[in-house]
Amino acid sequence: MSLTHSFSKVFNTVKDKLLPAQAISQQQAVSPSIETDPVLMQMVFEVLTAENIKATWQGSYLRLADGLVLAAERVEAVTLAEDRFRTCTRIHVSHADYFPQGLSEYQHAMGTSEVLAMTEGFRTWARMDLLALLDATRELPKDCTVIEMNVASETDVAAGKAVYRQVILGPVAHLATLPAPKRKEEHPFCPCCLFTESMPAFHDLLQTRQFLGVRLFVSRDNEGKLAVDCRVNGEDFPAATEHLQHYAEKWPQRGLEFRKQYVVIRSSERSVNAGGAIHSADNAVDNVIDSANASSPKA
């Protein structure tokens, strides 16, 4: 498998270039088959509005201009203290053309009230996961960088086809309680690190043509204890755990630290290098969110 780090290079005319097996008419109704929580859906609507993302109501779901359909459900709310709450919600997303089967992901957050915690979880999702999902359905992604692999089989080559697996790298939430050491890491942390360090675990999935949403999360506490989590389409994916652990062991000591990211993997018969639509590396979005409020240190 040849690997091309196509950082800062945007997609070309994706909608008509995706493999036929993934295409379903935009006119087909797409609705996640879950019972939505009206209160949570209103929270999601208000968060999207605050983030300048237009959404309209489609029954009890929300539909974005790009065709994404959203539904949210409550998973858990835990009272830790009088003014400290931990919540877990789940958002289901589907798109008629790209992933009609739907993807789901959990939002973990903390706040001084249950409502504020859930709102923070949705806000983080909108600033991280949603950016990757939106770019995965755009002709020209504007927020995320891409890793591209040529995975054409012998049959594809014989038929004159080139098949590419494209990994859309969403922004990374990064929290560290101590400042960075004066001596920099051998490879400074960037949006590619979490995936490339664990990529051997995804070998088999990269050979398929499935549309996948991948959550990557690693934390290390003050004593060096690691917590690692990886999910694919919302389900545990333990194959990546060992790789992510080895990666975290190489971090410089910065006290409590976590790194978290959502990436989307899909197939295309069109390379991101084709067509000449390229952003220069100097103008690329850094896509690393260094903020204590970016997310709670949970997957």
PDB file of C-alpha atoms in Angstrom:
ATOM      1  CA  MET A   1       0.000   0.000   0.000  1.00  0.00           C
ATOM      2  CA  SER A   2       1.502   3.333  -1.002  1.00  0.00           C
ATOM      3  CA  LEU A   3       0.883   6.139   1.458  1.00  0.00           C
ATOM      4  CA  THR A   4       0.701   9.797   0.560  1.00  0.00           C
ATOM      5  CA  HIS A   5       0.384  12.403   3.276  1.00  0.00           C
ATOM      6  CA  SER A   6      -1.790  14.858   1.411  1.00  0.00           C
ATOM      7  CA  PHE A   7      -1.758  17.569   4.036  1.00  0.00           C
ATOM      8  CA  SER A   8      -3.510  20.797   3.141  1.00  0.00           C
ATOM      9  CA  LYS A   9      -4.797  19.325  -0.144  1.00  0.00           C
ATOM     10  CA  VAL A  10      -8.502  19.529  -0.756  1.00  0.00           C
ATOM     11  CA  PHE A  11     -10.871  17.074  -2.449  1.00  0.00           C
ATOM     12  CA  ASN A  12     -12.062  17.424  -6.010  1.00  0.00           C
ATOM     13  CA  THR A  13     -15.743  17.014  -6.935  1.00  0.00           C
ATOM     14  CA  VAL A  14     -16.407  14.370  -4.323  1.00  0.00           C
ATOM     15  CA  LYS A  15     -20.131  13.902  -4.688  1.00  0.00           C
ATOM     16  CA  ASP A  16     -19.901  12.370  -8.156  1.00  0.00           C
ATOM     17  CA  LYS A  17     -16.602  10.639  -7.563  1.00  0.00           C
ATOM     18  CA  LEU A  18     -17.454   8.324  -4.692  1.00  0.00           C
ATOM     19  CA  LEU A  19     -17.817   4.654  -5.465  1.00  0.00           C
ATOM     20  CA  PRO A  20     -21.281   3.619  -6.743  1.00  0.00           C
ATOM     21  CA  ALA A  21     -21.813   1.227  -3.814  1.00  0.00           C
ATOM     22  CA  GLN A  22     -22.001   4.225  -1.515  1.00  0.00           C
ATOM     23  CA  ALA A  23     -24.437   6.264  -3.588  1.00  0.00           C
ATOM     24  CA  ILE A  24     -28.120   6.552  -2.774  1.00  0.00           C
ATOM     25  CA  SER A  25     -30.466   9.189  -4.182  1.00  0.00           C
ATOM     26  CA  GLN A  26     -30.492  12.461  -2.285  1.00  0.00           C
ATOM     27  CA  GLN A  27     -34.280  12.339  -2.519  1.00  0.00           C
ATOM     28  CA  GLN A  28     -34.464   9.248  -0.336  1.00  0.00           C
ATOM     29  CA  ALA A  29     -35.580  10.046   3.189  1.00  0.00           C
ATOM     30  CA  VAL A  30     -32.797   9.616   5.704  1.00  0.00           C
ATOM     31  CA  SER A  31     -33.808   9.399   9.332  1.00  0.00           C
ATOM     32  CA  PRO A  32     -31.902   7.717  12.160  1.00  0.00           C
ATOM     33  CA  SER A  33     -34.120   4.973  13.590  1.00  0.00           C
ATOM     34  CA  ILE A  34     -34.023   6.206  17.176  1.00  0.00           C
ATOM     35  CA  GLU A  35     -36.374   8.095  19.448  1.00  0.00           C
ATOM     36  CA  THR A  36     -35.008  11.597  19.801  1.00  0.00           C
ATOM     37  CA  ASP A  37     -35.104  13.607  22.995  1.00  0.00           C
ATOM     38  CA  PRO A  38     -36.845  16.947  22.191  1.00  0.00           C
ATOM     39  CA  VAL A  39     -34.945  18.801  24.927  1.00  0.00           C
ATOM     40  CA  LEU A  40     -31.594  17.547  23.680  1.00  0.00           C
ATOM     41  CA  MET A  41     -32.510  18.298  20.077  1.00  0.00           C
ATOM     42  CA  GLN A  42     -33.299  21.884  21.040  1.00  0.00           C
ATOM     43  CA  MET A  43     -29.890  22.092  22.754  1.00  0.00           C
ATOM     44  CA  VAL A  44     -28.216  20.818  19.592  1.00  0.00           C
ATOM     45  CA  PHE A  45     -30.157  23.344  17.492  1.00  0.00           C
ATOM     46  CA  GLU A  46     -29.073  26.216  19.736  1.00  0.00           C
ATOM     47  CA  VAL A  47     -25.433  25.083  19.711  1.00  0.00           C
ATOM     48  CA  LEU A  48     -25.423  24.864  15.915  1.00  0.00           C
ATOM     49  CA  THR A  49     -27.003  28.305  15.666  1.00  0.00           C
ATOM     50  CA  ALA A  50     -24.324  29.751  17.970  1.00  0.00           C
ATOM     51  CA  GLU A  51     -21.654  28.125  15.754  1.00  0.00           C
ATOM     52  CA  ASN A  52     -23.237  29.708  12.637  1.00  0.00           C
ATOM     53  CA  ILE A  53     -24.262  26.318  11.251  1.00  0.00           C
ATOM     54  CA  LYS A  54     -27.708  26.473   9.662  1.00  0.00           C
ATOM     55  CA  ALA A  55     -30.100  23.680  10.606  1.00  0.00           C
ATOM     56  CA  THR A  56     -33.772  23.131   9.854  1.00  0.00           C
ATOM     57  CA  TRP A  57     -36.247  20.829  11.542  1.00  0.00           C
ATOM     58  CA  GLN A  58     -37.204  17.645   9.698  1.00  0.00           C
ATOM     59  CA  GLY A  59     -39.823  16.183  11.981  1.00  0.00           C
ATOM     60  CA  SER A  60     -38.021  15.477  15.245  1.00  0.00           C
ATOM     61  CA  TYR A  61     -34.595  15.527  13.542  1.00  0.00           C
ATOM     62  CA  LEU A  62     -32.337  18.323  12.363  1.00  0.00           C
ATOM     63  CA  ARG A  63     -31.154  18.651   8.775  1.00  0.00           C
ATOM     64  CA  LEU A  64     -28.112  20.670   7.745  1.00  0.00           C
ATOM     65  CA  ALA A  65     -27.704  22.395   4.392  1.00  0.00           C
ATOM     66  CA  ASP A  66     -25.048  19.844   3.366  1.00  0.00           C
ATOM     67  CA  GLY A  67     -27.586  17.013   3.742  1.00  0.00           C
ATOM     68  CA  LEU A  68     -26.552  15.681   7.131  1.00  0.00           C
ATOM     69  CA  VAL A  69     -29.454  14.538   9.332  1.00  0.00           C
ATOM     70  CA  LEU A  70     -28.925  14.624  13.115  1.00  0.00           C
ATOM     71  CA  ALA A  71     -30.616  12.983  16.071  1.00  0.00           C
ATOM     72  CA  ALA A  72     -29.554  13.066  19.726  1.00  0.00           C
ATOM     73  CA  GLU A  73     -30.301  10.863  22.723  1.00  0.00           C
ATOM     74  CA  ARG A  74     -29.485  10.925  26.421  1.00  0.00           C
ATOM     75  CA  VAL A  75     -27.194   8.169  27.712  1.00  0.00           C
ATOM     76  CA  GLU A  76     -26.217   9.140  31.256  1.00  0.00           C
ATOM     77  CA  ALA A  77     -26.105  12.003  33.740  1.00  0.00           C
ATOM     78  CA  VAL A  78     -24.151  11.651  36.999  1.00  0.00           C
ATOM     79  CA  THR A  79     -24.139  14.115  39.909  1.00  0.00           C
ATOM     80  CA  LEU A  80     -20.572  14.270  41.241  1.00  0.00           C
ATOM     81  CA  ALA A  81     -21.122  17.139  43.680  1.00  0.00           C
ATOM     82  CA  GLU A  82     -23.587  19.945  44.282  1.00  0.00           C
ATOM     83  CA  ASP A  83     -22.293  21.922  41.305  1.00  0.00           C
ATOM     84  CA  ARG A  84     -20.433  19.261  39.337  1.00  0.00           C
ATOM     85  CA  PHE A  85     -22.109  16.994  36.784  1.00  0.00           C
ATOM     86  CA  ARG A  86     -20.851  14.446  34.271  1.00  0.00           C
ATOM     87  CA  THR A  87     -23.005  13.629  31.263  1.00  0.00           C
ATOM     88  CA  CYS A  88     -22.944  11.336  28.263  1.00  0.00           C
ATOM     89  CA  THR A  89     -25.079  11.801  25.162  1.00  0.00           C
ATOM     90  CA  ARG A  90     -25.028  10.268  21.693  1.00  0.00           C
ATOM     91  CA  ILE A  91     -25.538  11.901  18.322  1.00  0.00           C
ATOM     92  CA  HIS A  92     -26.591   9.900  15.268  1.00  0.00           C
ATOM     93  CA  VAL A  93     -25.730  11.332  11.849  1.00  0.00           C
ATOM     94  CA  SER A  94     -26.714  10.116   8.387  1.00  0.00           C
ATOM     95  CA  HIS A  95     -26.443  11.354   4.802  1.00  0.00           C
ATOM     96  CA  ALA A  96     -28.378  10.029   1.800  1.00  0.00           C
ATOM     97  CA  ASP A  97     -25.382   9.922  -0.534  1.00  0.00           C
ATOM     98  CA  TYR A  98     -22.392   9.176   1.656  1.00  0.00           C
ATOM     99  CA  PHE A  99     -23.471   7.138   4.681  1.00  0.00           C
ATOM    100  CA  PRO A 100     -27.203   6.359   4.608  1.00  0.00           C
ATOM    101  CA  GLN A 101     -26.614   3.619   7.169  1.00  0.00           C
ATOM    102  CA  GLY A 102     -25.735   6.340   9.686  1.00  0.00           C
ATOM    103  CA  LEU A 103     -22.888   6.907  12.132  1.00  0.00           C
ATOM    104  CA  SER A 104     -23.116   7.504  15.873  1.00  0.00           C
ATOM    105  CA  GLU A 105     -20.722   8.886  18.459  1.00  0.00           C
ATOM    106  CA  TYR A 106     -20.797   9.666  22.174  1.00  0.00           C
ATOM    107  CA  GLN A 107     -20.240  13.051  23.804  1.00  0.00           C
ATOM    108  CA  HIS A 108     -18.739  13.064  27.309  1.00  0.00           C
ATOM    109  CA  ALA A 109     -18.643  16.343  29.199  1.00  0.00           C
ATOM    110  CA  MET A 110     -18.642  17.966  32.624  1.00  0.00           C
ATOM    111  CA  GLY A 111     -20.269  21.151  33.904  1.00  0.00           C
ATOM    112  CA  THR A 112     -21.772  22.975  36.839  1.00  0.00           C
ATOM    113  CA  SER A 113     -25.229  21.732  35.824  1.00  0.00           C
ATOM    114  CA  GLU A 114     -26.580  18.862  33.768  1.00  0.00           C
ATOM    115  CA  VAL A 115     -27.734  21.239  31.036  1.00  0.00           C
ATOM    116  CA  LEU A 116     -24.392  23.054  30.856  1.00  0.00           C
ATOM    117  CA  ALA A 117     -22.491  19.772  30.717  1.00  0.00           C
ATOM    118  CA  MET A 118     -24.604  18.428  27.852  1.00  0.00           C
ATOM    119  CA  THR A 119     -24.384  21.737  26.031  1.00  0.00           C
ATOM    120  CA  GLU A 120     -20.590  21.655  26.326  1.00  0.00           C
ATOM    121  CA  GLY A 121     -20.550  18.114  24.936  1.00  0.00           C
ATOM    122  CA  PHE A 122     -22.599  19.179  21.910  1.00  0.00           C
ATOM    123  CA  ARG A 123     -20.450  22.279  21.398  1.00  0.00           C
ATOM    124  CA  THR A 124     -17.260  20.193  21.351  1.00  0.00           C
ATOM    125  CA  TRP A 125     -18.892  17.761  18.902  1.00  0.00           C
ATOM    126  CA  ALA A 126     -19.851  20.649  16.600  1.00  0.00           C
ATOM    127  CA  ARG A 127     -16.314  22.035  16.641  1.00  0.00           C
ATOM    128  CA  MET A 128     -14.580  18.681  16.125  1.00  0.00           C
ATOM    129  CA  ASP A 129     -16.606  15.735  14.806  1.00  0.00           C
ATOM    130  CA  LEU A 130     -19.016  17.782  12.729  1.00  0.00           C
ATOM    131  CA  LEU A 131     -16.192  19.577  10.902  1.00  0.00           C
ATOM    132  CA  ALA A 132     -14.837  16.243   9.681  1.00  0.00           C
ATOM    133  CA  LEU A 133     -18.299  14.991   8.688  1.00  0.00           C
ATOM    134  CA  LEU A 134     -19.096  18.186   6.809  1.00  0.00           C
ATOM    135  CA  ASP A 135     -15.797  18.093   4.939  1.00  0.00           C
ATOM    136  CA  ALA A 136     -16.467  14.457   4.025  1.00  0.00           C
ATOM    137  CA  THR A 137     -19.538  15.573   2.053  1.00  0.00           C
ATOM    138  CA  ARG A 138     -18.127  18.698   0.409  1.00  0.00           C
ATOM    139  CA  GLU A 139     -16.622  19.081  -3.024  1.00  0.00           C
ATOM    140  CA  LEU A 140     -13.825  21.165  -1.529  1.00  0.00           C
ATOM    141  CA  PRO A 141     -13.176  20.541   2.182  1.00  0.00           C
ATOM    142  CA  LYS A 142     -12.157  23.694   3.965  1.00  0.00           C
ATOM    143  CA  ASP A 143     -11.354  22.667   7.536  1.00  0.00           C
ATOM    144  CA  CYS A 144      -9.529  19.316   7.515  1.00  0.00           C
ATOM    145  CA  THR A 145      -6.388  17.780   6.069  1.00  0.00           C
ATOM    146  CA  VAL A 146      -6.225  14.390   4.346  1.00  0.00           C
ATOM    147  CA  ILE A 147      -4.149  11.222   4.248  1.00  0.00           C
ATOM    148  CA  GLU A 148      -4.604   9.262   1.044  1.00  0.00           C
ATOM    149  CA  MET A 149      -3.758   5.630   0.215  1.00  0.00           C
ATOM    150  CA  ASN A 150      -3.960   3.826  -3.102  1.00  0.00           C
ATOM    151  CA  VAL A 151      -5.770   0.540  -2.384  1.00  0.00           C
ATOM    152  CA  ALA A 152      -6.737  -0.591  -5.886  1.00  0.00           C
ATOM    153  CA  SER A 153      -7.010  -4.388  -6.188  1.00  0.00           C
ATOM    154  CA  GLU A 154      -5.685  -6.417  -9.121  1.00  0.00           C
ATOM    155  CA  THR A 155      -9.225  -6.507 -10.492  1.00  0.00           C
ATOM    156  CA  ASP A 156      -9.491  -2.725 -10.251  1.00  0.00           C
ATOM    157  CA  VAL A 157      -6.130  -2.258 -11.952  1.00  0.00           C
ATOM    158  CA  ALA A 158      -7.117  -4.659 -14.738  1.00  0.00           C
ATOM    159  CA  ALA A 159     -10.299  -2.643 -15.236  1.00  0.00           C
ATOM    160  CA  GLY A 160      -8.299   0.577 -15.392  1.00  0.00           C
ATOM    161  CA  LYS A 161      -9.611   1.841 -12.044  1.00  0.00           C
ATOM    162  CA  ALA A 162      -7.718   3.546  -9.272  1.00  0.00           C
ATOM    163  CA  VAL A 163      -9.244   3.315  -5.822  1.00  0.00           C
ATOM    164  CA  TYR A 164      -8.177   5.585  -2.982  1.00  0.00           C
ATOM    165  CA  ARG A 165      -8.891   5.462   0.722  1.00  0.00           C
ATOM    166  CA  GLN A 166      -9.031   8.981   2.107  1.00  0.00           C
ATOM    167  CA  VAL A 167      -8.697   9.732   5.803  1.00  0.00           C
ATOM    168  CA  ILE A 168     -10.226  13.092   6.711  1.00  0.00           C
ATOM    169  CA  LEU A 169      -8.504  14.338   9.853  1.00  0.00           C
ATOM    170  CA  GLY A 170     -10.760  16.350  12.133  1.00  0.00           C
ATOM    171  CA  PRO A 171      -9.415  18.903  14.621  1.00  0.00           C
ATOM    172  CA  VAL A 172      -7.634  17.564  17.699  1.00  0.00           C
ATOM    173  CA  ALA A 173      -8.578  18.477  21.269  1.00  0.00           C
ATOM    174  CA  HIS A 174      -5.388  18.726  23.323  1.00  0.00           C
ATOM    175  CA  LEU A 175      -5.097  19.463  27.050  1.00  0.00           C
ATOM    176  CA  ALA A 176      -1.924  19.472  29.143  1.00  0.00           C
ATOM    177  CA  THR A 177      -1.631  20.870  32.672  1.00  0.00           C
ATOM    178  CA  LEU A 178       2.086  21.693  32.375  1.00  0.00           C
ATOM    179  CA  PRO A 179       3.758  23.875  29.723  1.00  0.00           C
ATOM    180  CA  ALA A 180       5.587  22.266  26.833  1.00  0.00           C
ATOM    181  CA  PRO A 181       9.252  21.500  27.559  1.00  0.00           C
ATOM    182  CA  LYS A 182      11.889  23.710  25.939  1.00  0.00           C
ATOM    183  CA  ARG A 183      13.159  20.697  24.049  1.00  0.00           C
ATOM    184  CA  LYS A 184      10.554  19.960  21.406  1.00  0.00           C
ATOM    185  CA  GLU A 185       9.233  16.516  20.548  1.00  0.00           C
ATOM    186  CA  GLU A 186      11.080  14.717  17.768  1.00  0.00           C
ATOM    187  CA  HIS A 187       7.851  14.947  15.792  1.00  0.00           C
ATOM    188  CA  PRO A 188       5.725  17.830  17.142  1.00  0.00           C
ATOM    189  CA  PHE A 189       2.091  16.939  17.710  1.00  0.00           C
ATOM    190  CA  CYS A 190      -0.052  17.552  14.619  1.00  0.00           C
ATOM    191  CA  PRO A 191      -3.433  16.393  13.255  1.00  0.00           C
ATOM    192  CA  CYS A 192      -1.907  13.291  11.659  1.00  0.00           C
ATOM    193  CA  CYS A 193      -0.276  11.781  14.760  1.00  0.00           C
ATOM    194  CA  LEU A 194      -3.098   9.872  16.453  1.00  0.00           C
ATOM    195  CA  PHE A 195      -4.093   8.088  13.263  1.00  0.00           C
ATOM    196  CA  THR A 196      -0.657   7.430  11.771  1.00  0.00           C
ATOM    197  CA  GLU A 197       0.658   6.070  15.082  1.00  0.00           C
ATOM    198  CA  SER A 198      -2.212   3.563  15.205  1.00  0.00           C
ATOM    199  CA  MET A 199      -2.622   2.956  11.457  1.00  0.00           C
ATOM    200  CA  PRO A 200      -1.443  -0.706  11.462  1.00  0.00           C
ATOM    201  CA  ALA A 201      -4.586  -1.551  13.455  1.00  0.00           C
ATOM    202  CA  PHE A 202      -6.735  -0.164  10.633  1.00  0.00           C
ATOM    203  CA  HIS A 203      -5.039  -2.157   7.854  1.00  0.00           C
ATOM    204  CA  ASP A 204      -8.004  -4.439   7.136  1.00  0.00           C
ATOM    205  CA  LEU A 205     -10.541  -1.612   7.308  1.00  0.00           C
ATOM    206  CA  LEU A 206      -8.453   0.454   4.921  1.00  0.00           C
ATOM    207  CA  GLN A 207      -8.719  -2.339   2.354  1.00  0.00           C
ATOM    208  CA  THR A 208     -12.530  -2.078   2.360  1.00  0.00           C
ATOM    209  CA  ARG A 209     -14.747   0.582   0.831  1.00  0.00           C
ATOM    210  CA  GLN A 210     -16.751   1.316   3.967  1.00  0.00           C
ATOM    211  CA  PHE A 211     -17.516   4.847   5.104  1.00  0.00           C
ATOM    212  CA  LEU A 212     -16.224   4.956   8.692  1.00  0.00           C
ATOM    213  CA  GLY A 213     -16.169   7.394  11.577  1.00  0.00           C
ATOM    214  CA  VAL A 214     -13.242   6.803  13.958  1.00  0.00           C
ATOM    215  CA  ARG A 215     -12.813   8.193  17.474  1.00  0.00           C
ATOM    216  CA  LEU A 216      -9.241   8.259  18.853  1.00  0.00           C
ATOM    217  CA  PHE A 217      -8.523   9.165  22.480  1.00  0.00           C
ATOM    218  CA  VAL A 218      -5.447   8.898  24.708  1.00  0.00           C
ATOM    219  CA  SER A 219      -4.772  10.381  28.144  1.00  0.00           C
ATOM    220  CA  ARG A 220      -1.869  10.149  30.577  1.00  0.00           C
ATOM    221  CA  ASP A 221      -2.075  11.298  34.199  1.00  0.00           C
ATOM    222  CA  ASN A 222       0.583  12.830  36.446  1.00  0.00           C
ATOM    223  CA  GLU A 223       1.873   9.373  37.388  1.00  0.00           C
ATOM    224  CA  GLY A 224       2.069   8.118  33.818  1.00  0.00           C
ATOM    225  CA  LYS A 225      -1.086   5.989  33.942  1.00  0.00           C
ATOM    226  CA  LEU A 226      -2.651   5.681  30.500  1.00  0.00           C
ATOM    227  CA  ALA A 227      -6.281   5.606  29.401  1.00  0.00           C
ATOM    228  CA  VAL A 228      -6.880   4.705  25.755  1.00  0.00           C
ATOM    229  CA  ASP A 229     -10.065   4.425  23.726  1.00  0.00           C
ATOM    230  CA  CYS A 230     -10.798   3.881  20.056  1.00  0.00           C
ATOM    231  CA  ARG A 231     -14.195   3.392  18.432  1.00  0.00           C
ATOM    232  CA  VAL A 232     -15.268   2.822  14.849  1.00  0.00           C
ATOM    233  CA  ASN A 233     -18.810   3.926  13.996  1.00  0.00           C
ATOM    234  CA  GLY A 234     -19.464   4.209  17.733  1.00  0.00           C
ATOM    235  CA  GLU A 235     -18.324   0.662  18.552  1.00  0.00           C
ATOM    236  CA  ASP A 236     -15.212  -0.299  20.535  1.00  0.00           C
ATOM    237  CA  PHE A 237     -12.168  -1.014  18.370  1.00  0.00           C
ATOM    238  CA  PRO A 238      -9.577  -2.522  20.737  1.00  0.00           C
ATOM    239  CA  ALA A 239      -7.114  -3.354  17.931  1.00  0.00           C
ATOM    240  CA  ALA A 240      -5.774   0.211  18.099  1.00  0.00           C
ATOM    241  CA  THR A 241      -5.264   0.265  21.883  1.00  0.00           C
ATOM    242  CA  GLU A 242      -1.718  -1.104  22.006  1.00  0.00           C
ATOM    243  CA  HIS A 243      -0.533   1.254  19.250  1.00  0.00           C
ATOM    244  CA  LEU A 244      -1.995   4.296  21.005  1.00  0.00           C
ATOM    245  CA  GLN A 245      -0.433   3.227  24.302  1.00  0.00           C
ATOM    246  CA  HIS A 246       3.012   2.999  22.708  1.00  0.00           C
ATOM    247  CA  TYR A 247       2.463   6.428  21.191  1.00  0.00           C
ATOM    248  CA  ALA A 248       1.542   8.016  24.544  1.00  0.00           C
ATOM    249  CA  GLU A 249       4.594   6.531  26.218  1.00  0.00           C
ATOM    250  CA  LYS A 250       6.746   8.730  23.957  1.00  0.00           C
ATOM    251  CA  TRP A 251       5.096  11.999  24.987  1.00  0.00           C
ATOM    252  CA  PRO A 252       7.202  14.513  26.929  1.00  0.00           C
ATOM    253  CA  GLN A 253       6.095  14.908  30.550  1.00  0.00           C
ATOM    254  CA  ARG A 254       3.398  17.598  30.810  1.00  0.00           C
ATOM    255  CA  GLY A 255       1.399  16.377  33.790  1.00  0.00           C
ATOM    256  CA  LEU A 256      -2.173  15.369  33.016  1.00  0.00           C
ATOM    257  CA  GLU A 257      -2.509  15.335  29.240  1.00  0.00           C
ATOM    258  CA  PHE A 258      -5.022  14.062  26.719  1.00  0.00           C
ATOM    259  CA  ARG A 259      -5.319  14.097  22.953  1.00  0.00           C
ATOM    260  CA  LYS A 260      -8.592  13.366  21.184  1.00  0.00           C
ATOM    261  CA  GLN A 261      -9.724  13.343  17.554  1.00  0.00           C
ATOM    262  CA  TYR A 262     -12.475  12.222  15.190  1.00  0.00           C
ATOM    263  CA  VAL A 263     -11.550  11.153  11.668  1.00  0.00           C
ATOM    264  CA  VAL A 264     -13.595   9.938   8.708  1.00  0.00           C
ATOM    265  CA  ILE A 265     -12.417   7.230   6.292  1.00  0.00           C
ATOM    266  CA  ARG A 266     -13.969   6.802   2.868  1.00  0.00           C
ATOM    267  CA  SER A 267     -13.211   5.539  -0.655  1.00  0.00           C
ATOM    268  CA  SER A 268     -13.005   7.446  -3.912  1.00  0.00           C
ATOM    269  CA  GLU A 269     -11.917   6.815  -7.467  1.00  0.00           C
ATOM    270  CA  ARG A 270     -10.517  10.330  -7.591  1.00  0.00           C
ATOM    271  CA  SER A 271      -7.230  11.229  -5.947  1.00  0.00           C
ATOM    272  CA  VAL A 272      -7.071  14.403  -3.851  1.00  0.00           C
ATOM    273  CA  ASN A 273      -3.898  15.206  -5.819  1.00  0.00           C
ATOM    274  CA  ALA A 274      -5.774  15.420  -9.118  1.00  0.00           C
ATOM    275  CA  GLY A 275      -7.084  18.623 -10.601  1.00  0.00           C
ATOM    276  CA  GLY A 276      -4.640  21.079  -9.091  1.00  0.00           C
ATOM    277  CA  ALA A 277      -6.960  22.406  -6.371  1.00  0.00           C
ATOM    278  CA  ILE A 278      -4.334  22.739  -3.659  1.00  0.00           C
ATOM    279  CA  HIS A 279      -3.914  24.916  -0.581  1.00  0.00           C
ATOM    280  CA  SER A 280      -0.339  25.794   0.294  1.00  0.00           C
ATOM    281  CA  ALA A 281       1.012  24.267   3.514  1.00  0.00           C
ATOM    282  CA  ASP A 282       1.604  27.746   4.901  1.00  0.00           C
ATOM    283  CA  ASN A 283      -2.120  28.450   4.750  1.00  0.00           C
ATOM    284  CA  ALA A 284      -3.271  25.123   6.190  1.00  0.00           C
ATOM    285  CA  VAL A 285      -5.518  25.052   9.229  1.00  0.00           C
ATOM    286  CA  ASP A 286      -3.493  23.865  12.234  1.00  0.00           C
ATOM    287  CA  ASN A 287      -6.447  21.876  13.560  1.00  0.00           C
ATOM    288  CA  VAL A 288      -5.109  21.391  17.071  1.00  0.00           C
ATOM    289  CA  ILE A 289      -7.348  22.811  19.786  1.00  0.00           C
ATOM    290  CA  ASP A 290      -5.272  23.529  22.897  1.00  0.00           C
ATOM    291  CA  SER A 291      -7.917  24.274  25.464  1.00  0.00           C
ATOM    292  CA  ALA A 292      -8.855  23.022  28.900  1.00  0.00           C
ATOM    293  CA  ASN A 293     -12.481  23.386  27.831  1.00  0.00           C
ATOM    294  CA  ALA A 294     -12.118  21.507  24.569  1.00  0.00           C
ATOM    295  CA  SER A 295     -13.354  18.325  26.207  1.00  0.00           C
ATOM    296  CA  SER A 296     -13.326  16.536  29.511  1.00  0.00           C
ATOM    297  CA  PRO A 297     -10.550  13.926  29.782  1.00  0.00           C
ATOM    298  CA  LYS A 298     -12.834  11.107  28.706  1.00  0.00           C
ATOM    299  CA  ALA A 299     -13.329   9.394  25.402  1.00  0.00           C
TER     300      ALA A 299
END
